[in-house]
XYZ file of C-alpha atoms in Angstrom:
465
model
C 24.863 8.192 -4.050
C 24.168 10.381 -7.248
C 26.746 12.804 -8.245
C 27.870 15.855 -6.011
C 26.250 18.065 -8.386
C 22.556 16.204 -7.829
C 22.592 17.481 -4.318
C 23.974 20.605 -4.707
C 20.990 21.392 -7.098
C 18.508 19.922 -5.506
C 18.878 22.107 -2.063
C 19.831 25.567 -4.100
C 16.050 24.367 -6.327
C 14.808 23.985 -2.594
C 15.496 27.044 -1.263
C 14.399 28.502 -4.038
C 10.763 26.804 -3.712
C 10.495 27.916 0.070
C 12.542 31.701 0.038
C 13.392 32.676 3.634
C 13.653 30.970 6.624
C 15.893 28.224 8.128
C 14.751 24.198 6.976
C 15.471 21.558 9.253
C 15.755 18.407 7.591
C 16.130 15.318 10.176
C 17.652 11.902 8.895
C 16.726 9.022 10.954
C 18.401 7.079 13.685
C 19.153 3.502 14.303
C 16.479 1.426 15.896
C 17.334 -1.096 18.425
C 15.512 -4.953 19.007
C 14.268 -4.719 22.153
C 17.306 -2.766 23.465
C 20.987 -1.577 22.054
C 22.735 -4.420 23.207
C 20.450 -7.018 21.506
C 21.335 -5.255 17.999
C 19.319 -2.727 15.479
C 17.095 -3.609 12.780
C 18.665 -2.513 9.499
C 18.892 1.047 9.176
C 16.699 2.819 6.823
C 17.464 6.571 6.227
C 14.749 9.208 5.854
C 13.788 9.367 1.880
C 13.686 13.050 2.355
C 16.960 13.348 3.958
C 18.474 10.952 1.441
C 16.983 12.648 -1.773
C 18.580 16.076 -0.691
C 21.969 14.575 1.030
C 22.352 11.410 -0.477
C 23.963 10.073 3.182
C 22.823 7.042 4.596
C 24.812 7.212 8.325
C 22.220 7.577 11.081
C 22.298 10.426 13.498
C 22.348 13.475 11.289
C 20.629 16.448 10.405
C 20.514 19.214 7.346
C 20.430 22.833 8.136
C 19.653 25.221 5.150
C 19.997 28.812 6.166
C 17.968 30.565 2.988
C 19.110 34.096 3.655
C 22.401 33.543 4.427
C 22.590 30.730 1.094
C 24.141 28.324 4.147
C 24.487 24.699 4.959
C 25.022 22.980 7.625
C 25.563 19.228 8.101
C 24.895 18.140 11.953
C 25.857 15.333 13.723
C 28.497 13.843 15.945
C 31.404 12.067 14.815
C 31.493 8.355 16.705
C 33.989 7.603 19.246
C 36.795 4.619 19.867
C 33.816 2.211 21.368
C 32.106 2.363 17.977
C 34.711 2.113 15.963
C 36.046 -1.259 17.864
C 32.281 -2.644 17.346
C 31.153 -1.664 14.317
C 34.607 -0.411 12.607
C 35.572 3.266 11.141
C 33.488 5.551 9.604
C 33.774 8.708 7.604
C 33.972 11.626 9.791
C 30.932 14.182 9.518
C 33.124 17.047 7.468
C 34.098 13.978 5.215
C 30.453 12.939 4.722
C 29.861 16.917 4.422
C 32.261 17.179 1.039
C 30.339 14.276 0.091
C 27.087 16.118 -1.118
C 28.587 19.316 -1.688
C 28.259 21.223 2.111
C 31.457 22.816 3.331
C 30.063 23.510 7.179
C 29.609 20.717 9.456
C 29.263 21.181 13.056
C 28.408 18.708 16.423
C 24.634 18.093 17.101
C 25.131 20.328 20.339
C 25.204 23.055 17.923
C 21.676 22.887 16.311
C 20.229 24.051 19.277
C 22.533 27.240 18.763
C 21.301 27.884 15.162
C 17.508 27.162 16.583
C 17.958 29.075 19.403
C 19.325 32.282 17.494
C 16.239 32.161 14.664
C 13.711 31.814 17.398
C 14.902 34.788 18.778
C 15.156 36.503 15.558
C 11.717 35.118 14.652
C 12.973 33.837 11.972
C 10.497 30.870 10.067
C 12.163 27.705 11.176
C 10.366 25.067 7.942
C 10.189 21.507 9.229
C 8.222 18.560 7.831
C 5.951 16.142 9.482
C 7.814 14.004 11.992
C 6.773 10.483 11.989
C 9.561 8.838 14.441
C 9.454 9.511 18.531
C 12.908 10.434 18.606
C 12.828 13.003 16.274
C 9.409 14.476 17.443
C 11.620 14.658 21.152
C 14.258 16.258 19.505
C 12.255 18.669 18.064
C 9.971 19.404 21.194
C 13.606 20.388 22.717
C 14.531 22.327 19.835
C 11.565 24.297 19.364
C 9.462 23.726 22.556
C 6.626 22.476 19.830
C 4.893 19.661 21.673
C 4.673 15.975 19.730
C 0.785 16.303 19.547
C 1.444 19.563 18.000
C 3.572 19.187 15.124
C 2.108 17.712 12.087
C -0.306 20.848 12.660
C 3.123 23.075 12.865
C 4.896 21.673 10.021
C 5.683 23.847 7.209
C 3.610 23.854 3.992
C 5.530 25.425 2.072
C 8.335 23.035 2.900
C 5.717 20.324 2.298
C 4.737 21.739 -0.898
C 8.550 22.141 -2.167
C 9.431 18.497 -1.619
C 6.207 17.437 -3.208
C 6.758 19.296 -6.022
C 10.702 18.444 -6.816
C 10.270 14.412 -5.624
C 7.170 13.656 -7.645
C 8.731 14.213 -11.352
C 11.482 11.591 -11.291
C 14.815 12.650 -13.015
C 15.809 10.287 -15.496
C 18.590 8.816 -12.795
C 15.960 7.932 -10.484
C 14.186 6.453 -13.337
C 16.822 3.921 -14.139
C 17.123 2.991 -10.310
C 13.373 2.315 -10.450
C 13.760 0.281 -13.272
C 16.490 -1.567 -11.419
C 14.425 -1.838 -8.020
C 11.977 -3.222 -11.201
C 14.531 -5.953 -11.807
C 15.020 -7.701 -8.711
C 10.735 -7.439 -8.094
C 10.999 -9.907 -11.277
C 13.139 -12.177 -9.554
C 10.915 -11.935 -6.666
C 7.839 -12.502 -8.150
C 9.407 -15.408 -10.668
C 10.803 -16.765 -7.806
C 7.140 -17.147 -5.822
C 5.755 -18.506 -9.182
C 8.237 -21.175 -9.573
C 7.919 -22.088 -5.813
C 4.083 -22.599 -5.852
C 2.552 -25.608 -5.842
C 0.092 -27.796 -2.901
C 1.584 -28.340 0.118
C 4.196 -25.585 0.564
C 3.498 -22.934 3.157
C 2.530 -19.365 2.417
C 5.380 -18.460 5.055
C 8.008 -20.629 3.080
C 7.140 -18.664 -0.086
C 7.252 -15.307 0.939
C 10.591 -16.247 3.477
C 11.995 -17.088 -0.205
C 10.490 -13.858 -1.738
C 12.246 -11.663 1.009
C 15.140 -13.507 0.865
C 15.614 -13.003 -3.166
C 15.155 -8.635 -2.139
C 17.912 -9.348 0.608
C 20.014 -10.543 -2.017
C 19.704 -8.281 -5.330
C 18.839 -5.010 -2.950
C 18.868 -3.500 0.110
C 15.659 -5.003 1.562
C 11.480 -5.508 1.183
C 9.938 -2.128 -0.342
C 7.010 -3.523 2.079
C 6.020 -6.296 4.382
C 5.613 -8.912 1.565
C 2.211 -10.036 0.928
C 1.695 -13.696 0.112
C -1.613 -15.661 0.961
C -4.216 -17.631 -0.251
C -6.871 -14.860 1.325
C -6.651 -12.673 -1.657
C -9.871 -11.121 -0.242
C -7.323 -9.574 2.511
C -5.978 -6.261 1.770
C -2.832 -7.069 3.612
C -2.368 -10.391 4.142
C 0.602 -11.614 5.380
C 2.476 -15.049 4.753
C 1.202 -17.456 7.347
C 1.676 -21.216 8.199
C -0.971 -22.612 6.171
C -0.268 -24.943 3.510
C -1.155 -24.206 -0.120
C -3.836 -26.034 -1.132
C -4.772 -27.683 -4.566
C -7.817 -25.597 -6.519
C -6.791 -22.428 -4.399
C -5.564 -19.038 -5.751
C -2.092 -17.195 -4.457
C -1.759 -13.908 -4.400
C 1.858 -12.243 -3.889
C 1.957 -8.634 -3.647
C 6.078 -7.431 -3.076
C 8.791 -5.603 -4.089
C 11.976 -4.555 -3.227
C 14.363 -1.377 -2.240
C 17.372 -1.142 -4.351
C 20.769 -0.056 -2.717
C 20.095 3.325 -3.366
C 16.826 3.472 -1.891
C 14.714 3.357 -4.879
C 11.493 0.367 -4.638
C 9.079 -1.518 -7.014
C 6.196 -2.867 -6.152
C 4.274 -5.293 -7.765
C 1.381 -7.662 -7.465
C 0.444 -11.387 -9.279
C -2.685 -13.409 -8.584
C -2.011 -17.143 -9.625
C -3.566 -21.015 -9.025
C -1.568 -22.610 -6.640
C -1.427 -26.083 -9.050
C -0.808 -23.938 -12.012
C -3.773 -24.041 -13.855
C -7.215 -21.366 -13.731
C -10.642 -23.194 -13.360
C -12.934 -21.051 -15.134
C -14.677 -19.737 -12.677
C -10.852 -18.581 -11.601
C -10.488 -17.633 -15.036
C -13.747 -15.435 -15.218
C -13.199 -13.219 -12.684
C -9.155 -12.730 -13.658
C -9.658 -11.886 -16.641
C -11.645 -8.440 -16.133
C -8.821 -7.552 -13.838
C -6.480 -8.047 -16.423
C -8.622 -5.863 -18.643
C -8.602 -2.875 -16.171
C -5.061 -3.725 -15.524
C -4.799 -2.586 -19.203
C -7.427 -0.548 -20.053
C -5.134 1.891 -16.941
C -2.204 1.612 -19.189
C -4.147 3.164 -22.474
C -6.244 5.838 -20.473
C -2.700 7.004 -18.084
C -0.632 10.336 -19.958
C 0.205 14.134 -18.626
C -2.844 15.998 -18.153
C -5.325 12.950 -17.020
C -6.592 13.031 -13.390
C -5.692 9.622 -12.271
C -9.019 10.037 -10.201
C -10.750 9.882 -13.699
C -8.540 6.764 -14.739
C -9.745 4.784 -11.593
C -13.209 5.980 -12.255
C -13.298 5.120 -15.700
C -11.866 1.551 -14.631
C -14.585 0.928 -11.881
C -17.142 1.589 -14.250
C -15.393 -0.954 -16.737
C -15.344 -3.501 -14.017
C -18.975 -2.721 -13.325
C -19.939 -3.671 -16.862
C -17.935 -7.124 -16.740
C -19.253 -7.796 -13.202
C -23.103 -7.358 -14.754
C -22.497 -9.487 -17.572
C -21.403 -12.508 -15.301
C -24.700 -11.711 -13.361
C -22.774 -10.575 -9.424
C -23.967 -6.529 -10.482
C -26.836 -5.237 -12.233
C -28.966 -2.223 -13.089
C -27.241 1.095 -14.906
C -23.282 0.674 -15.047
C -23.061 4.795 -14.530
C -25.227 4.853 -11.523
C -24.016 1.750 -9.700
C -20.587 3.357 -9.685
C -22.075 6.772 -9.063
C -23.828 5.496 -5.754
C -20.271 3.077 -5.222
C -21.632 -0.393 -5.376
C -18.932 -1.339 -7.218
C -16.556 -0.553 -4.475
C -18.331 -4.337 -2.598
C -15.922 -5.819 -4.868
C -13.204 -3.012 -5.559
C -12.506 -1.832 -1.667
C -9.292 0.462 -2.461
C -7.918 3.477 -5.654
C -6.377 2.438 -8.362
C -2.735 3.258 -6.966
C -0.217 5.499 -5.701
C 2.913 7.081 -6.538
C 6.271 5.053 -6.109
C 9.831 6.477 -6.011
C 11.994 6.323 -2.541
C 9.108 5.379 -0.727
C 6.845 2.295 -1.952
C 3.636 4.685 -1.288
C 5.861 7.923 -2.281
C 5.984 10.699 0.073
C 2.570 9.701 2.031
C 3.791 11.000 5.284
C 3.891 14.504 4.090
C 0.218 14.508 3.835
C -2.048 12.904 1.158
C -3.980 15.781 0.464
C -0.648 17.199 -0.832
C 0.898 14.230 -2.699
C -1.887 12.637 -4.756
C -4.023 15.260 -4.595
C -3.742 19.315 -4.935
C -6.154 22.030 -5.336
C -8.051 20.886 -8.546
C -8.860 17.173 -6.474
C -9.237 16.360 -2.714
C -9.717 12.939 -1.766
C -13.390 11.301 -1.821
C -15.617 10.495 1.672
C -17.375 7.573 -0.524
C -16.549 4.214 0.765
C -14.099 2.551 -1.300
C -13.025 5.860 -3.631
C -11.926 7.315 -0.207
C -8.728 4.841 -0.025
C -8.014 6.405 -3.534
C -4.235 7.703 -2.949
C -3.341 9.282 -6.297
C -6.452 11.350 -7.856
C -4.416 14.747 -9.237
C -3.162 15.124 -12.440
C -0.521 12.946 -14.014
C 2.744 15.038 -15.326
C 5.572 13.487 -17.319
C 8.026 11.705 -14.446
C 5.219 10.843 -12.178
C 5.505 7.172 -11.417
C 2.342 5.623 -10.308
C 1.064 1.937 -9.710
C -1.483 0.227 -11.323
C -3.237 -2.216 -9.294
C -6.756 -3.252 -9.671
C -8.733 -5.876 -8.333
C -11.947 -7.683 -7.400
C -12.165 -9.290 -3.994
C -14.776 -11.524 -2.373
C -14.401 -10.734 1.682
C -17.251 -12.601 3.466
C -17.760 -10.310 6.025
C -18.246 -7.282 3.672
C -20.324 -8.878 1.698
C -23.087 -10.278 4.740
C -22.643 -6.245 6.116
C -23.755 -4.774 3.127
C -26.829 -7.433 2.297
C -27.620 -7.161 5.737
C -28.402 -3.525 5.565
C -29.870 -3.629 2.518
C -27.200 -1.527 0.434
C -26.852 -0.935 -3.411
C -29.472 -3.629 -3.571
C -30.068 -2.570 -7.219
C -26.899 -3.040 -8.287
C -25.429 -6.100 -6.548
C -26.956 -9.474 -7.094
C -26.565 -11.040 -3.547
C -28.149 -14.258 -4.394
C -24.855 -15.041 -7.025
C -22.143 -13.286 -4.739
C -23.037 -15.629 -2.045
C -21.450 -18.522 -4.465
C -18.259 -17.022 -4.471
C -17.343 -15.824 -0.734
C -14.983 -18.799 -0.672
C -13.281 -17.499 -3.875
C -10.634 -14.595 -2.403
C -9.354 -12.384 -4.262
C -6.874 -11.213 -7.384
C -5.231 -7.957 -8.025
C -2.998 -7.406 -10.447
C -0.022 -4.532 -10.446
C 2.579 -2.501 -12.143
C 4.678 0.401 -11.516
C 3.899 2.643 -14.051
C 6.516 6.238 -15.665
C 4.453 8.623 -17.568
C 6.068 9.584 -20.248
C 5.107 12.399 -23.045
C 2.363 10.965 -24.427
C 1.131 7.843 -22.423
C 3.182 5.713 -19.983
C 4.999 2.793 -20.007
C 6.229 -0.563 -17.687
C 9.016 -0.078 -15.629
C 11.389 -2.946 -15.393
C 13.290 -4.444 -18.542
C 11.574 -8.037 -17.745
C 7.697 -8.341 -17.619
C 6.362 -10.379 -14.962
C 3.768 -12.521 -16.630
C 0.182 -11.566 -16.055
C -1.461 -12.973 -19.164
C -3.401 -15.995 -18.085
C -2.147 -18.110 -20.566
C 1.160 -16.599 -20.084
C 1.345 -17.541 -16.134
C 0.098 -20.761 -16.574
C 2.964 -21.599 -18.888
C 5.374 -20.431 -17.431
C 4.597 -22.416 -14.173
C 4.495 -25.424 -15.471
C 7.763 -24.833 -17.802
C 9.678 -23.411 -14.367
């Protein structure tokens, strides 16, 4: 937890953002495996819940009464049976004090509150559920049915938490730049594992295990595969094979809730090819050409464009595009090799706030998301401010399939020169990524270690390590 003061300011800031009403703030409960008795996967608190509370026990909920400048900490304290199992806890009051509430009250009690501004018509502000057992608790609360309430969750509340969790503070910063640390012993570790004959699902088991260790757990499902091509693809029981590429794409969740997120492409023996090399090295040049173009007042939507059309030119001068740079990206043939945005914002959540709605997170009135193919999985497109922490993570990917759809139905046939791509849909992919705090007048890495990325850099330090 931060200080007492953090959350103290944080909720009087909130309820000055959304002015009257009652907020409703759920935290999240423990999941079982399979059933109760057969244990719970490790408890992961509601970022929301955890930014304004700073409590990580399961089972509670916030209540901020605006009007009445009143909070509320529900939840039910647990009983001799728990405590025997699991040991003692701190009581709800105690966790109350904690973050700076002096009411706490049993969970049979919300209904009460509910209850009494539903009659008063008051504006009960809720955001977007996103776990069945709080939608239930909130179709008994408020008679709202499931189906009904990402429609019936409160913008403003939406807008408020958007607004205050988007500019990091500089103690968030420096737990970012920790979470930072131990994705540099992740990724280190995957690079100094690497080599023919080792299984994709040994290397990322090692890669999880190296989060499990330093942090709290995996920001993300770990990515690790010689299928670059794949968006997501996960570790599986293949064997790395000489010649191949690896690409590892993880990060981890500090003990305060706080995740990196990073992504390397390497050869599995430790050495590019240069056809490898080719195609790597105009990642690595959008990679940076992100970090010069990123500072307050740039759309990020104009720093991915501005990258696909500097991808574009590399791709035509190794012959796989061709025509007019401009209008190949203007028509989106250049999203054949370049499927996804440029990146997302990072903080408590590895893609930060998404479930509040991604028209309101990386996009806002000036920007709404794309329909084109490609620019559409664009997450972040609105204007960076100083404190915004955003990834940057492009790539070029070869994925068979794609590639026979689009010849087949004759697409961007002016821009894409089939004939050559068809040589490299055994070639997968490489993306390269960073987590990335704009400051005043540009941005800079996050993380005191760098996580090599050079070519000549990763090749030496693979075969030093």
């Amino acid at each position: 937890m931060f200080s007492i003061e953090t959350y103290v300011n944080r909720r009087t800031e909130l309820k000055k953002l959304v002015k009257s009403g009652i907020i409703l703030l759920f935290g999240n409960n423990e999941s079982p495996v399979n059933y109760p008795n057969n244990g719970y996967y490790p408890f992961r608190q509601d970022s929301t819940f955890r930014y304004y509370f700073g409590l990580e026990r399961d089972g509670l909920v916030g209540v901020i009464d605006i009007e009445n400048d009143s909070e509320i900490l529900i939840g039910d304290d647990i009983d001799i049976d728990d405590i025997i199992w699991y040991g003692s806890v701190n009581s709800v009051s105690d966790l109350a004090a904690s973050c700076g509430m002096k009411k706490s009250a049993p969970m049979k009690q919300l209904q009460i509150i509910c209850n009494e501004a539903l009659k008063l018509k008051r504006p009960i502000h809720f955001l977007p559920p996103y776990r069945h057992d709080n939608k239930l608790q909130i179709f008994d609360l408020l008679g709202i049915h499931p189906n009904q309430q990402k429609e019936s969750a409160s913008v403003e509340l939406i807008k408020a938490v958007v607004k205050m969790r988007s500019t990091k503070e500089q103690q968030e910063i420096d737990e970012i730049d920790q979470a930072c640390s131990i994705g540099y012993k992740m990724h280190t570790t995957a690079m100094r594992l690497t080599k023919p004959g080792l299984t994709e699902k040994y290397v990322g088991g090692m890669v999880n295990g190296v989060a499990n260790a330093y942090g709290s757990m995996v920001s993300f499902a770990t990515i690790f595969t010689q299928h670059g091509e794949i968006m997501h693809g996960t570790p599986s029981w293949n064997k790395l094979e000489d010649g191949r590429l690896a690409l590892c794409d993880c990060g981890a969740e500090n003990r305060n809730g706080y995740c990196s997120d990073n992504t390397r492409t390497y050869p599995v023996n430790g050495k590019f090819t240069q056809k490898q090399l080719e195609i790597y090295k105009i990642v690595e040049e959008c990679h940076d050409y992100a970090l010069e173009l990123s500072k307050p007042g740039i759309r990020y939507y104009d720093v991915h464009m501005g990258v696909c059309r500097l991808m574009t030119e590399r791709l035509k001068e190794l012959g796989l595009m061709k025509g007019d740079v401009d209008e190949a990206v203007k028509a989106g043939a250049h999203a054949l090799f370049l499927p996804h945005g440029l990146g997302h914002m990072m903080g408590m959540d590895v893609h930060d706030m998404e479930g509040l709605g991604q028209n309101y997170v990386g996009f806002d009135d000036d920007i709404q998301p794309s329909t084109q193919f490609g620019t559409n999985c664009l997450r972040m497109g609105r204007k960076l401010e100083k404190g915004f922490v955003v990834t940057d993570e492009p790539g070029i990917y070869f994925i068979p399939a794609l590639i026979d759809d689009w010849r087949a139905k004759g697409l961007h046939q002016d821009f894409i020169n089939y004939d050559k791509v068809e040589g490299y849909k055994d070639f997968g992919g490489i993306r390269i990524e960073d987590d990335i705090l704009i400051t005043d007048n540009g941005c800079r890495f996050l993380g005191e270690e760098r996580i090599p990325y050079h070519p000549k850099d990763v090749e030496e330090y693979m075969s030093n390590n």
